[in-house]
Amino acid sequence: MSHVLVLGANGQIAREAIDLFLKETDVRLTLYLRKSSRLGNIDSNRARVIDGDVMDQVKLKDAMNGVDVVYVNLAGDLEQYARTIVETMKSVGVKRLIFISSMGIYDEVPGQKYSSILDPYRKAASIVEASDLDYTILRPAWFTRSNEIDYEITQKGEPFKGREVSCKSVAALVVKLAESPELEIRRSLGVSKPH
Ligand SMILES: NC(=O)c1ccc[n+]([C@@H]2O[C@H](COP(=O)([O-])OP(=O)(O)OC[C@H]3O[C@@H](n4cnc5c(N)ncnc54)[C@H](OP(=O)(O)O)[C@@H]3O)[C@@H](O)[C@H]2O)c1
């Protein structure tokens, strides 16, 4: 049974993914977040909860002990976060990383020019790609709250397709990747609802 560490467990995609992990898999979870009381009741047989900031490297290292997959669902200083997470994974010896970034980081969206708002996402992705980790970067389109799982992926180097995707679709892809250690390794995937 694999063990997944969720960093930023109160994020909107993370909450959807945690729901799916608990309902549809027997994966064990470690949920890492600030102000953990926000999570409410979580079955302690399935998940442990760690209250912490991702920049607290001692706590982060401890959280990574014994996990098979690190799933990063953060917003903010992503460049610094990526550096810290990659370094800590190396030091603990965890290889599998699923990292949520954004569409547009390679200027790959037809009709949309690259904007500096994406700099932290782009820099974080470069740090992940320069590592020797078994990473999958996800580049989702704009999130919708639609209660559906409906997505297609594009690989790095291909033009991005579509403009939006449901949170639930991104969460479902995270769960699928976390359960399939050989899937989409060292890839960066665009994720969007098919037209
Ligand atoms: N909205 C869109 O349409 C869209 C589209 C594509 C990509 N994205 C990106 O996809 C990613 C995931 O999205 P989301 O909506 O699930 O994110 P979200 O709801 O904004 O959650 C991000 C989480 O990161 C946590 N966080 C930030 N800094 C932290 C730190 N130092 N230590 C611990 N936790 C920290 C936040 O915790 P706190 O609650 O404690 O602040 C928050 O829960 C984001 O980077 C987002 O920008 C968004």
PDB file of C-alpha atoms and ligand atoms in Angstrom:
ATOM      1  CA  MET A   1       0.000   0.000   0.000  1.00  0.00           C
ATOM      2  CA  SER A   2       1.537   3.323  -0.943  1.00  0.00           C
ATOM      3  CA  HIS A   3       1.879   6.336   1.276  1.00  0.00           C
ATOM      4  CA  VAL A   4       1.294   9.825  -0.147  1.00  0.00           C
ATOM      5  CA  LEU A   5       2.389  13.076   1.479  1.00  0.00           C
ATOM      6  CA  VAL A   6       0.121  15.999   0.535  1.00  0.00           C
ATOM      7  CA  LEU A   7       1.825  19.389   0.899  1.00  0.00           C
ATOM      8  CA  GLY A   8      -0.730  22.189   1.134  1.00  0.00           C
ATOM      9  CA  ALA A   9      -3.524  19.843   2.171  1.00  0.00           C
ATOM     10  CA  ASN A  10      -6.078  22.640   2.535  1.00  0.00           C
ATOM     11  CA  GLY A  11      -5.764  23.727  -1.114  1.00  0.00           C
ATOM     12  CA  GLN A  12      -8.850  23.308  -3.259  1.00  0.00           C
ATOM     13  CA  ILE A  13      -7.393  20.603  -5.531  1.00  0.00           C
ATOM     14  CA  ALA A  14      -5.804  18.895  -2.536  1.00  0.00           C
ATOM     15  CA  ARG A  15      -9.163  18.711  -0.739  1.00  0.00           C
ATOM     16  CA  GLU A  16     -10.744  17.057  -3.784  1.00  0.00           C
ATOM     17  CA  ALA A  17      -7.807  14.662  -4.127  1.00  0.00           C
ATOM     18  CA  ILE A  18      -7.890  13.716  -0.443  1.00  0.00           C
ATOM     19  CA  ASP A  19     -11.569  12.935  -0.818  1.00  0.00           C
ATOM     20  CA  LEU A  20     -10.879  10.650  -3.776  1.00  0.00           C
ATOM     21  CA  PHE A  21      -7.906   8.979  -2.074  1.00  0.00           C
ATOM     22  CA  LEU A  22     -10.039   8.175   0.954  1.00  0.00           C
ATOM     23  CA  LYS A  23     -13.105   7.012  -0.991  1.00  0.00           C
ATOM     24  CA  GLU A  24     -11.533   5.181  -3.894  1.00  0.00           C
ATOM     25  CA  THR A  25      -8.111   3.896  -2.842  1.00  0.00           C
ATOM     26  CA  ASP A  26      -6.455   2.315   0.151  1.00  0.00           C
ATOM     27  CA  VAL A  27      -3.503   4.726  -0.029  1.00  0.00           C
ATOM     28  CA  ARG A  28      -2.175   5.981   3.290  1.00  0.00           C
ATOM     29  CA  LEU A  29      -1.961   9.770   3.582  1.00  0.00           C
ATOM     30  CA  THR A  30       0.096  12.316   5.439  1.00  0.00           C
ATOM     31  CA  LEU A  31      -1.604  15.714   5.258  1.00  0.00           C
ATOM     32  CA  TYR A  32       0.737  18.645   5.751  1.00  0.00           C
ATOM     33  CA  LEU A  33      -0.661  22.146   6.135  1.00  0.00           C
ATOM     34  CA  ARG A  34      -0.748  25.316   8.173  1.00  0.00           C
ATOM     35  CA  LYS A  35      -3.596  25.665  10.663  1.00  0.00           C
ATOM     36  CA  SER A  36      -4.551  22.015  10.482  1.00  0.00           C
ATOM     37  CA  SER A  37      -7.765  22.516  12.455  1.00  0.00           C
ATOM     38  CA  ARG A  38      -9.288  23.647   9.145  1.00  0.00           C
ATOM     39  CA  LEU A  39      -9.309  20.038   7.928  1.00  0.00           C
ATOM     40  CA  GLY A  40     -11.986  18.898  10.347  1.00  0.00           C
ATOM     41  CA  ASN A  41     -12.397  15.211  11.121  1.00  0.00           C
ATOM     42  CA  ILE A  42     -10.082  12.913   9.191  1.00  0.00           C
ATOM     43  CA  ASP A  43      -9.984   9.155   9.812  1.00  0.00           C
ATOM     44  CA  SER A  44      -6.720   8.671  11.716  1.00  0.00           C
ATOM     45  CA  ASN A  45      -6.482   5.065  10.473  1.00  0.00           C
ATOM     46  CA  ARG A  46      -6.010   6.419   6.954  1.00  0.00           C
ATOM     47  CA  ALA A  47      -4.249   9.726   7.468  1.00  0.00           C
ATOM     48  CA  ARG A  48      -1.918  11.518   9.806  1.00  0.00           C
ATOM     49  CA  VAL A  49      -2.026  15.277   9.938  1.00  0.00           C
ATOM     50  CA  ILE A  50       1.027  17.500  10.371  1.00  0.00           C
ATOM     51  CA  ASP A  51       0.661  21.161  11.166  1.00  0.00           C
ATOM     52  CA  GLY A  52       3.543  22.958   9.498  1.00  0.00           C
ATOM     53  CA  ASP A  53       4.916  25.417   7.018  1.00  0.00           C
ATOM     54  CA  VAL A  54       6.594  23.901   3.983  1.00  0.00           C
ATOM     55  CA  MET A  55       9.651  26.071   4.656  1.00  0.00           C
ATOM     56  CA  ASP A  56      10.204  24.317   7.990  1.00  0.00           C
ATOM     57  CA  GLN A  57      12.739  21.854   6.645  1.00  0.00           C
ATOM     58  CA  VAL A  58      13.100  19.851   9.847  1.00  0.00           C
ATOM     59  CA  LYS A  59       9.374  19.200  10.003  1.00  0.00           C
ATOM     60  CA  LEU A  60       9.204  18.587   6.274  1.00  0.00           C
ATOM     61  CA  LYS A  61      11.988  16.009   6.446  1.00  0.00           C
ATOM     62  CA  ASP A  62      10.209  14.247   9.253  1.00  0.00           C
ATOM     63  CA  ALA A  63       6.950  14.242   7.256  1.00  0.00           C
ATOM     64  CA  MET A  64       8.727  12.646   4.276  1.00  0.00           C
ATOM     65  CA  ASN A  65      10.024   9.707   6.241  1.00  0.00           C
ATOM     66  CA  GLY A  66       8.428   6.510   4.951  1.00  0.00           C
ATOM     67  CA  VAL A  67       6.389   8.090   2.160  1.00  0.00           C
ATOM     68  CA  ASP A  68       6.413   6.873  -1.448  1.00  0.00           C
ATOM     69  CA  VAL A  69       4.943   9.923  -3.172  1.00  0.00           C
ATOM     70  CA  VAL A  70       5.108  13.659  -2.481  1.00  0.00           C
ATOM     71  CA  TYR A  71       2.180  15.592  -3.957  1.00  0.00           C
ATOM     72  CA  VAL A  72       2.709  19.358  -3.956  1.00  0.00           C
ATOM     73  CA  ASN A  73      -0.404  21.559  -3.988  1.00  0.00           C
ATOM     74  CA  LEU A  74       1.003  24.950  -3.036  1.00  0.00           C
ATOM     75  CA  ALA A  75       0.575  28.564  -4.043  1.00  0.00           C
ATOM     76  CA  GLY A  76       2.903  31.466  -3.170  1.00  0.00           C
ATOM     77  CA  ASP A  77       6.698  31.455  -3.348  1.00  0.00           C
ATOM     78  CA  LEU A  78       6.777  28.364  -5.517  1.00  0.00           C
ATOM     79  CA  GLU A  79      10.394  28.757  -6.562  1.00  0.00           C
ATOM     80  CA  GLN A  80      11.603  28.668  -2.968  1.00  0.00           C
ATOM     81  CA  TYR A  81       9.142  25.896  -2.112  1.00  0.00           C
ATOM     82  CA  ALA A  82      10.285  23.772  -5.047  1.00  0.00           C
ATOM     83  CA  ARG A  83      13.933  24.190  -4.067  1.00  0.00           C
ATOM     84  CA  THR A  84      13.239  23.177  -0.464  1.00  0.00           C
ATOM     85  CA  ILE A  85      11.048  20.219  -1.413  1.00  0.00           C
ATOM     86  CA  VAL A  86      13.462  18.830  -4.022  1.00  0.00           C
ATOM     87  CA  GLU A  87      16.400  19.169  -1.607  1.00  0.00           C
ATOM     88  CA  THR A  88      14.491  17.507   1.213  1.00  0.00           C
ATOM     89  CA  MET A  89      13.276  14.664  -0.998  1.00  0.00           C
ATOM     90  CA  LYS A  90      16.863  14.002  -2.075  1.00  0.00           C
ATOM     91  CA  SER A  91      18.094  13.966   1.502  1.00  0.00           C
ATOM     92  CA  VAL A  92      15.353  11.547   2.624  1.00  0.00           C
ATOM     93  CA  GLY A  93      15.528   9.408  -0.541  1.00  0.00           C
ATOM     94  CA  VAL A  94      11.941   9.831  -1.771  1.00  0.00           C
ATOM     95  CA  LYS A  95      11.839   9.794  -5.580  1.00  0.00           C
ATOM     96  CA  ARG A  96       8.251  10.282  -6.744  1.00  0.00           C
ATOM     97  CA  LEU A  97       6.959  13.850  -7.006  1.00  0.00           C
ATOM     98  CA  ILE A  98       3.666  15.182  -8.352  1.00  0.00           C
ATOM     99  CA  PHE A  99       3.807  18.971  -8.605  1.00  0.00           C
ATOM    100  CA  ILE A 100       0.893  21.264  -9.494  1.00  0.00           C
ATOM    101  CA  SER A 101       1.988  24.198 -11.625  1.00  0.00           C
ATOM    102  CA  SER A 102      -0.045  26.106 -14.205  1.00  0.00           C
ATOM    103  CA  MET A 103      -0.793  26.251 -17.905  1.00  0.00           C
ATOM    104  CA  GLY A 104       1.264  28.792 -19.806  1.00  0.00           C
ATOM    105  CA  ILE A 105       4.673  28.315 -18.177  1.00  0.00           C
ATOM    106  CA  TYR A 106       6.338  27.385 -21.477  1.00  0.00           C
ATOM    107  CA  ASP A 107       4.372  29.983 -23.450  1.00  0.00           C
ATOM    108  CA  GLU A 108       2.522  26.978 -24.857  1.00  0.00           C
ATOM    109  CA  VAL A 109      -1.044  28.353 -24.870  1.00  0.00           C
ATOM    110  CA  PRO A 110      -2.141  29.352 -28.386  1.00  0.00           C
ATOM    111  CA  GLY A 111      -3.315  32.964 -28.499  1.00  0.00           C
ATOM    112  CA  GLN A 112      -2.023  33.815 -25.019  1.00  0.00           C
ATOM    113  CA  LYS A 113       1.274  35.559 -24.407  1.00  0.00           C
ATOM    114  CA  TYR A 114       3.509  34.519 -21.509  1.00  0.00           C
ATOM    115  CA  SER A 115       2.993  36.775 -18.489  1.00  0.00           C
ATOM    116  CA  SER A 116       5.426  37.421 -15.648  1.00  0.00           C
ATOM    117  CA  ILE A 117       2.685  36.371 -13.180  1.00  0.00           C
ATOM    118  CA  LEU A 118       3.748  32.874 -14.164  1.00  0.00           C
ATOM    119  CA  ASP A 119       7.428  33.387 -13.251  1.00  0.00           C
ATOM    120  CA  PRO A 120       7.186  31.495  -9.915  1.00  0.00           C
ATOM    121  CA  TYR A 121       5.459  28.579 -11.690  1.00  0.00           C
ATOM    122  CA  ARG A 122       8.022  28.536 -14.478  1.00  0.00           C
ATOM    123  CA  LYS A 123      10.987  28.730 -12.104  1.00  0.00           C
ATOM    124  CA  ALA A 124       9.575  26.033  -9.843  1.00  0.00           C
ATOM    125  CA  ALA A 125       9.080  23.757 -12.839  1.00  0.00           C
ATOM    126  CA  SER A 126      12.706  24.296 -13.946  1.00  0.00           C
ATOM    127  CA  ILE A 127      13.942  23.316 -10.505  1.00  0.00           C
ATOM    128  CA  VAL A 128      11.843  20.143 -10.555  1.00  0.00           C
ATOM    129  CA  GLU A 129      12.948  19.308 -14.110  1.00  0.00           C
ATOM    130  CA  ALA A 130      16.620  19.811 -13.236  1.00  0.00           C
ATOM    131  CA  SER A 131      16.355  17.298 -10.390  1.00  0.00           C
ATOM    132  CA  ASP A 132      16.813  13.563 -10.808  1.00  0.00           C
ATOM    133  CA  LEU A 133      13.448  12.872  -9.186  1.00  0.00           C
ATOM    134  CA  ASP A 134      10.639  10.839 -10.786  1.00  0.00           C
ATOM    135  CA  TYR A 135       8.488  13.903 -11.225  1.00  0.00           C
ATOM    136  CA  THR A 136       5.231  14.661 -12.993  1.00  0.00           C
ATOM    137  CA  ILE A 137       4.410  18.355 -13.300  1.00  0.00           C
ATOM    138  CA  LEU A 138       0.750  19.181 -13.940  1.00  0.00           C
ATOM    139  CA  ARG A 139      -0.144  22.343 -15.832  1.00  0.00           C
ATOM    140  CA  PRO A 140      -3.894  22.715 -15.388  1.00  0.00           C
ATOM    141  CA  ALA A 141      -6.121  25.167 -17.238  1.00  0.00           C
ATOM    142  CA  TRP A 142      -8.423  27.554 -15.295  1.00  0.00           C
ATOM    143  CA  PHE A 143     -10.279  25.673 -12.587  1.00  0.00           C
ATOM    144  CA  THR A 144     -14.036  25.184 -12.608  1.00  0.00           C
ATOM    145  CA  ARG A 145     -16.175  23.688  -9.846  1.00  0.00           C
ATOM    146  CA  SER A 146     -18.011  21.332 -12.233  1.00  0.00           C
ATOM    147  CA  ASN A 147     -18.739  18.003 -10.648  1.00  0.00           C
ATOM    148  CA  GLU A 148     -17.181  15.991 -13.458  1.00  0.00           C
ATOM    149  CA  ILE A 149     -14.039  14.110 -14.347  1.00  0.00           C
ATOM    150  CA  ASP A 150     -13.326  15.018 -17.928  1.00  0.00           C
ATOM    151  CA  TYR A 151      -9.837  15.929 -19.074  1.00  0.00           C
ATOM    152  CA  GLU A 152      -7.239  15.428 -21.744  1.00  0.00           C
ATOM    153  CA  ILE A 153      -3.512  15.895 -21.465  1.00  0.00           C
ATOM    154  CA  THR A 154      -0.889  17.476 -23.667  1.00  0.00           C
ATOM    155  CA  GLN A 155       2.806  16.809 -23.321  1.00  0.00           C
ATOM    156  CA  LYS A 156       5.532  19.426 -22.976  1.00  0.00           C
ATOM    157  CA  GLY A 157       6.389  20.707 -26.451  1.00  0.00           C
ATOM    158  CA  GLU A 158       2.802  20.394 -27.699  1.00  0.00           C
ATOM    159  CA  PRO A 159       0.446  23.383 -27.895  1.00  0.00           C
ATOM    160  CA  PHE A 160      -1.912  23.540 -24.893  1.00  0.00           C
ATOM    161  CA  LYS A 161      -5.518  22.560 -25.648  1.00  0.00           C
ATOM    162  CA  GLY A 162      -8.604  24.147 -24.080  1.00  0.00           C
ATOM    163  CA  ARG A 163      -8.955  26.833 -21.426  1.00  0.00           C
ATOM    164  CA  GLU A 164     -10.586  25.258 -18.353  1.00  0.00           C
ATOM    165  CA  VAL A 165     -10.752  22.072 -16.331  1.00  0.00           C
ATOM    166  CA  SER A 166     -12.687  20.970 -13.263  1.00  0.00           C
ATOM    167  CA  CYS A 167     -10.876  20.741  -9.921  1.00  0.00           C
ATOM    168  CA  LYS A 168     -12.191  17.207  -9.674  1.00  0.00           C
ATOM    169  CA  SER A 169     -10.496  16.235 -12.949  1.00  0.00           C
ATOM    170  CA  VAL A 170      -7.115  17.489 -11.763  1.00  0.00           C
ATOM    171  CA  ALA A 171      -7.632  15.675  -8.457  1.00  0.00           C
ATOM    172  CA  ALA A 172      -8.523  12.442 -10.294  1.00  0.00           C
ATOM    173  CA  LEU A 173      -5.336  12.684 -12.341  1.00  0.00           C
ATOM    174  CA  VAL A 174      -3.272  13.232  -9.182  1.00  0.00           C
ATOM    175  CA  VAL A 175      -4.798  10.102  -7.642  1.00  0.00           C
ATOM    176  CA  LYS A 176      -4.170   8.057 -10.784  1.00  0.00           C
ATOM    177  CA  LEU A 177      -0.525   9.181 -10.938  1.00  0.00           C
ATOM    178  CA  ALA A 178       0.027   8.533  -7.237  1.00  0.00           C
ATOM    179  CA  GLU A 179      -1.265   4.999  -7.680  1.00  0.00           C
ATOM    180  CA  SER A 180       0.785   4.239 -10.807  1.00  0.00           C
ATOM    181  CA  PRO A 181       4.485   4.665 -10.046  1.00  0.00           C
ATOM    182  CA  GLU A 182       5.488   4.103 -13.687  1.00  0.00           C
ATOM    183  CA  LEU A 183       3.032   6.578 -15.268  1.00  0.00           C
ATOM    184  CA  GLU A 184       4.190   9.856 -16.897  1.00  0.00           C
ATOM    185  CA  ILE A 185       7.579   9.871 -15.195  1.00  0.00           C
ATOM    186  CA  ARG A 186       9.745  12.951 -15.859  1.00  0.00           C
ATOM    187  CA  ARG A 187       6.895  14.534 -17.812  1.00  0.00           C
ATOM    188  CA  SER A 188       5.120  17.891 -17.664  1.00  0.00           C
ATOM    189  CA  LEU A 189       1.456  17.567 -18.596  1.00  0.00           C
ATOM    190  CA  GLY A 190      -1.075  20.147 -19.731  1.00  0.00           C
ATOM    191  CA  VAL A 191      -4.505  19.273 -18.299  1.00  0.00           C
ATOM    192  CA  SER A 192      -7.768  20.626 -19.712  1.00  0.00           C
ATOM    193  CA  LYS A 193     -11.339  19.754 -20.564  1.00  0.00           C
ATOM    194  CA  PRO A 194     -11.661  18.480 -24.136  1.00  0.00           C
ATOM    195  CA  HIS A 195     -13.577  20.780 -26.497  1.00  0.00           C
TER     196      HIS A 195
HETATM  197  N1  LIG B   1      -7.185  28.854  -9.969  1.00  0.00           N
HETATM  198  C1  LIG B   1      -6.877  28.379 -11.169  1.00  0.00           C
HETATM  199  O1  LIG B   1      -7.695  28.437 -12.111  1.00  0.00           O
HETATM  200  C2  LIG B   1      -5.534  27.734 -11.401  1.00  0.00           C
HETATM  201  C3  LIG B   1      -5.229  27.234 -12.643  1.00  0.00           C
HETATM  202  C4  LIG B   1      -4.003  26.583 -12.837  1.00  0.00           C
HETATM  203  C5  LIG B   1      -3.109  26.452 -11.781  1.00  0.00           C
HETATM  204  N2  LIG B   1      -3.428  26.972 -10.559  1.00  0.00           N
HETATM  205  C6  LIG B   1      -2.452  26.752  -9.479  1.00  0.00           C
HETATM  206  O2  LIG B   1      -2.574  25.415  -9.018  1.00  0.00           O
HETATM  207  C7  LIG B   1      -2.067  25.326  -7.669  1.00  0.00           C
HETATM  208  C8  LIG B   1      -3.059  24.602  -6.806  1.00  0.00           C
HETATM  209  O3  LIG B   1      -4.279  25.309  -6.808  1.00  0.00           O
HETATM  210  P1  LIG B   1      -5.318  25.296  -5.591  1.00  0.00           P
HETATM  211  O4  LIG B   1      -6.473  26.130  -6.034  1.00  0.00           O
HETATM  212  O5  LIG B   1      -5.528  23.905  -5.131  1.00  0.00           O
HETATM  213  O6  LIG B   1      -4.470  26.088  -4.524  1.00  0.00           O
HETATM  214  P2  LIG B   1      -4.981  26.871  -3.228  1.00  0.00           P
HETATM  215  O7  LIG B   1      -6.374  26.503  -2.888  1.00  0.00           O
HETATM  216  O8  LIG B   1      -4.633  28.304  -3.407  1.00  0.00           O
HETATM  217  O9  LIG B   1      -4.040  26.221  -2.119  1.00  0.00           O
HETATM  218  C9  LIG B   1      -2.683  26.473  -2.028  1.00  0.00           C
HETATM  219  C10 LIG B   1      -2.267  26.059  -0.652  1.00  0.00           C
HETATM  220  O10 LIG B   1      -0.872  26.321  -0.477  1.00  0.00           O
HETATM  221  C11 LIG B   1      -0.702  26.517   0.903  1.00  0.00           C
HETATM  222  N3  LIG B   1       0.574  27.123   1.219  1.00  0.00           N
HETATM  223  C12 LIG B   1       1.134  28.229   0.667  1.00  0.00           C
HETATM  224  N4  LIG B   1       2.326  28.485   1.246  1.00  0.00           N
HETATM  225  C13 LIG B   1       2.519  27.508   2.176  1.00  0.00           C
HETATM  226  C14 LIG B   1       3.558  27.226   3.082  1.00  0.00           C
HETATM  227  N5  LIG B   1       4.661  28.014   3.153  1.00  0.00           N
HETATM  228  N6  LIG B   1       3.438  26.146   3.897  1.00  0.00           N
HETATM  229  C15 LIG B   1       2.345  25.366   3.828  1.00  0.00           C
HETATM  230  N7  LIG B   1       1.318  25.566   2.980  1.00  0.00           N
HETATM  231  C16 LIG B   1       1.405  26.636   2.173  1.00  0.00           C
HETATM  232  C17 LIG B   1      -1.863  27.414   1.291  1.00  0.00           C
HETATM  233  O11 LIG B   1      -2.038  27.298   2.672  1.00  0.00           O
HETATM  234  P3  LIG B   1      -2.749  28.439   3.558  1.00  0.00           P
HETATM  235  O12 LIG B   1      -4.223  28.172   3.372  1.00  0.00           O
HETATM  236  O13 LIG B   1      -2.251  28.137   4.919  1.00  0.00           O
HETATM  237  O14 LIG B   1      -2.324  29.773   3.017  1.00  0.00           O
HETATM  238  C18 LIG B   1      -3.006  26.820   0.458  1.00  0.00           C
HETATM  239  O15 LIG B   1      -3.797  25.906   1.197  1.00  0.00           O
HETATM  240  C19 LIG B   1      -1.821  26.757  -7.221  1.00  0.00           C
HETATM  241  O16 LIG B   1      -0.464  27.071  -7.329  1.00  0.00           O
HETATM  242  C20 LIG B   1      -2.662  27.564  -8.224  1.00  0.00           C
HETATM  243  O17 LIG B   1      -2.180  28.883  -8.380  1.00  0.00           O
HETATM  244  C21 LIG B   1      -4.619  27.601 -10.348  1.00  0.00           C
END
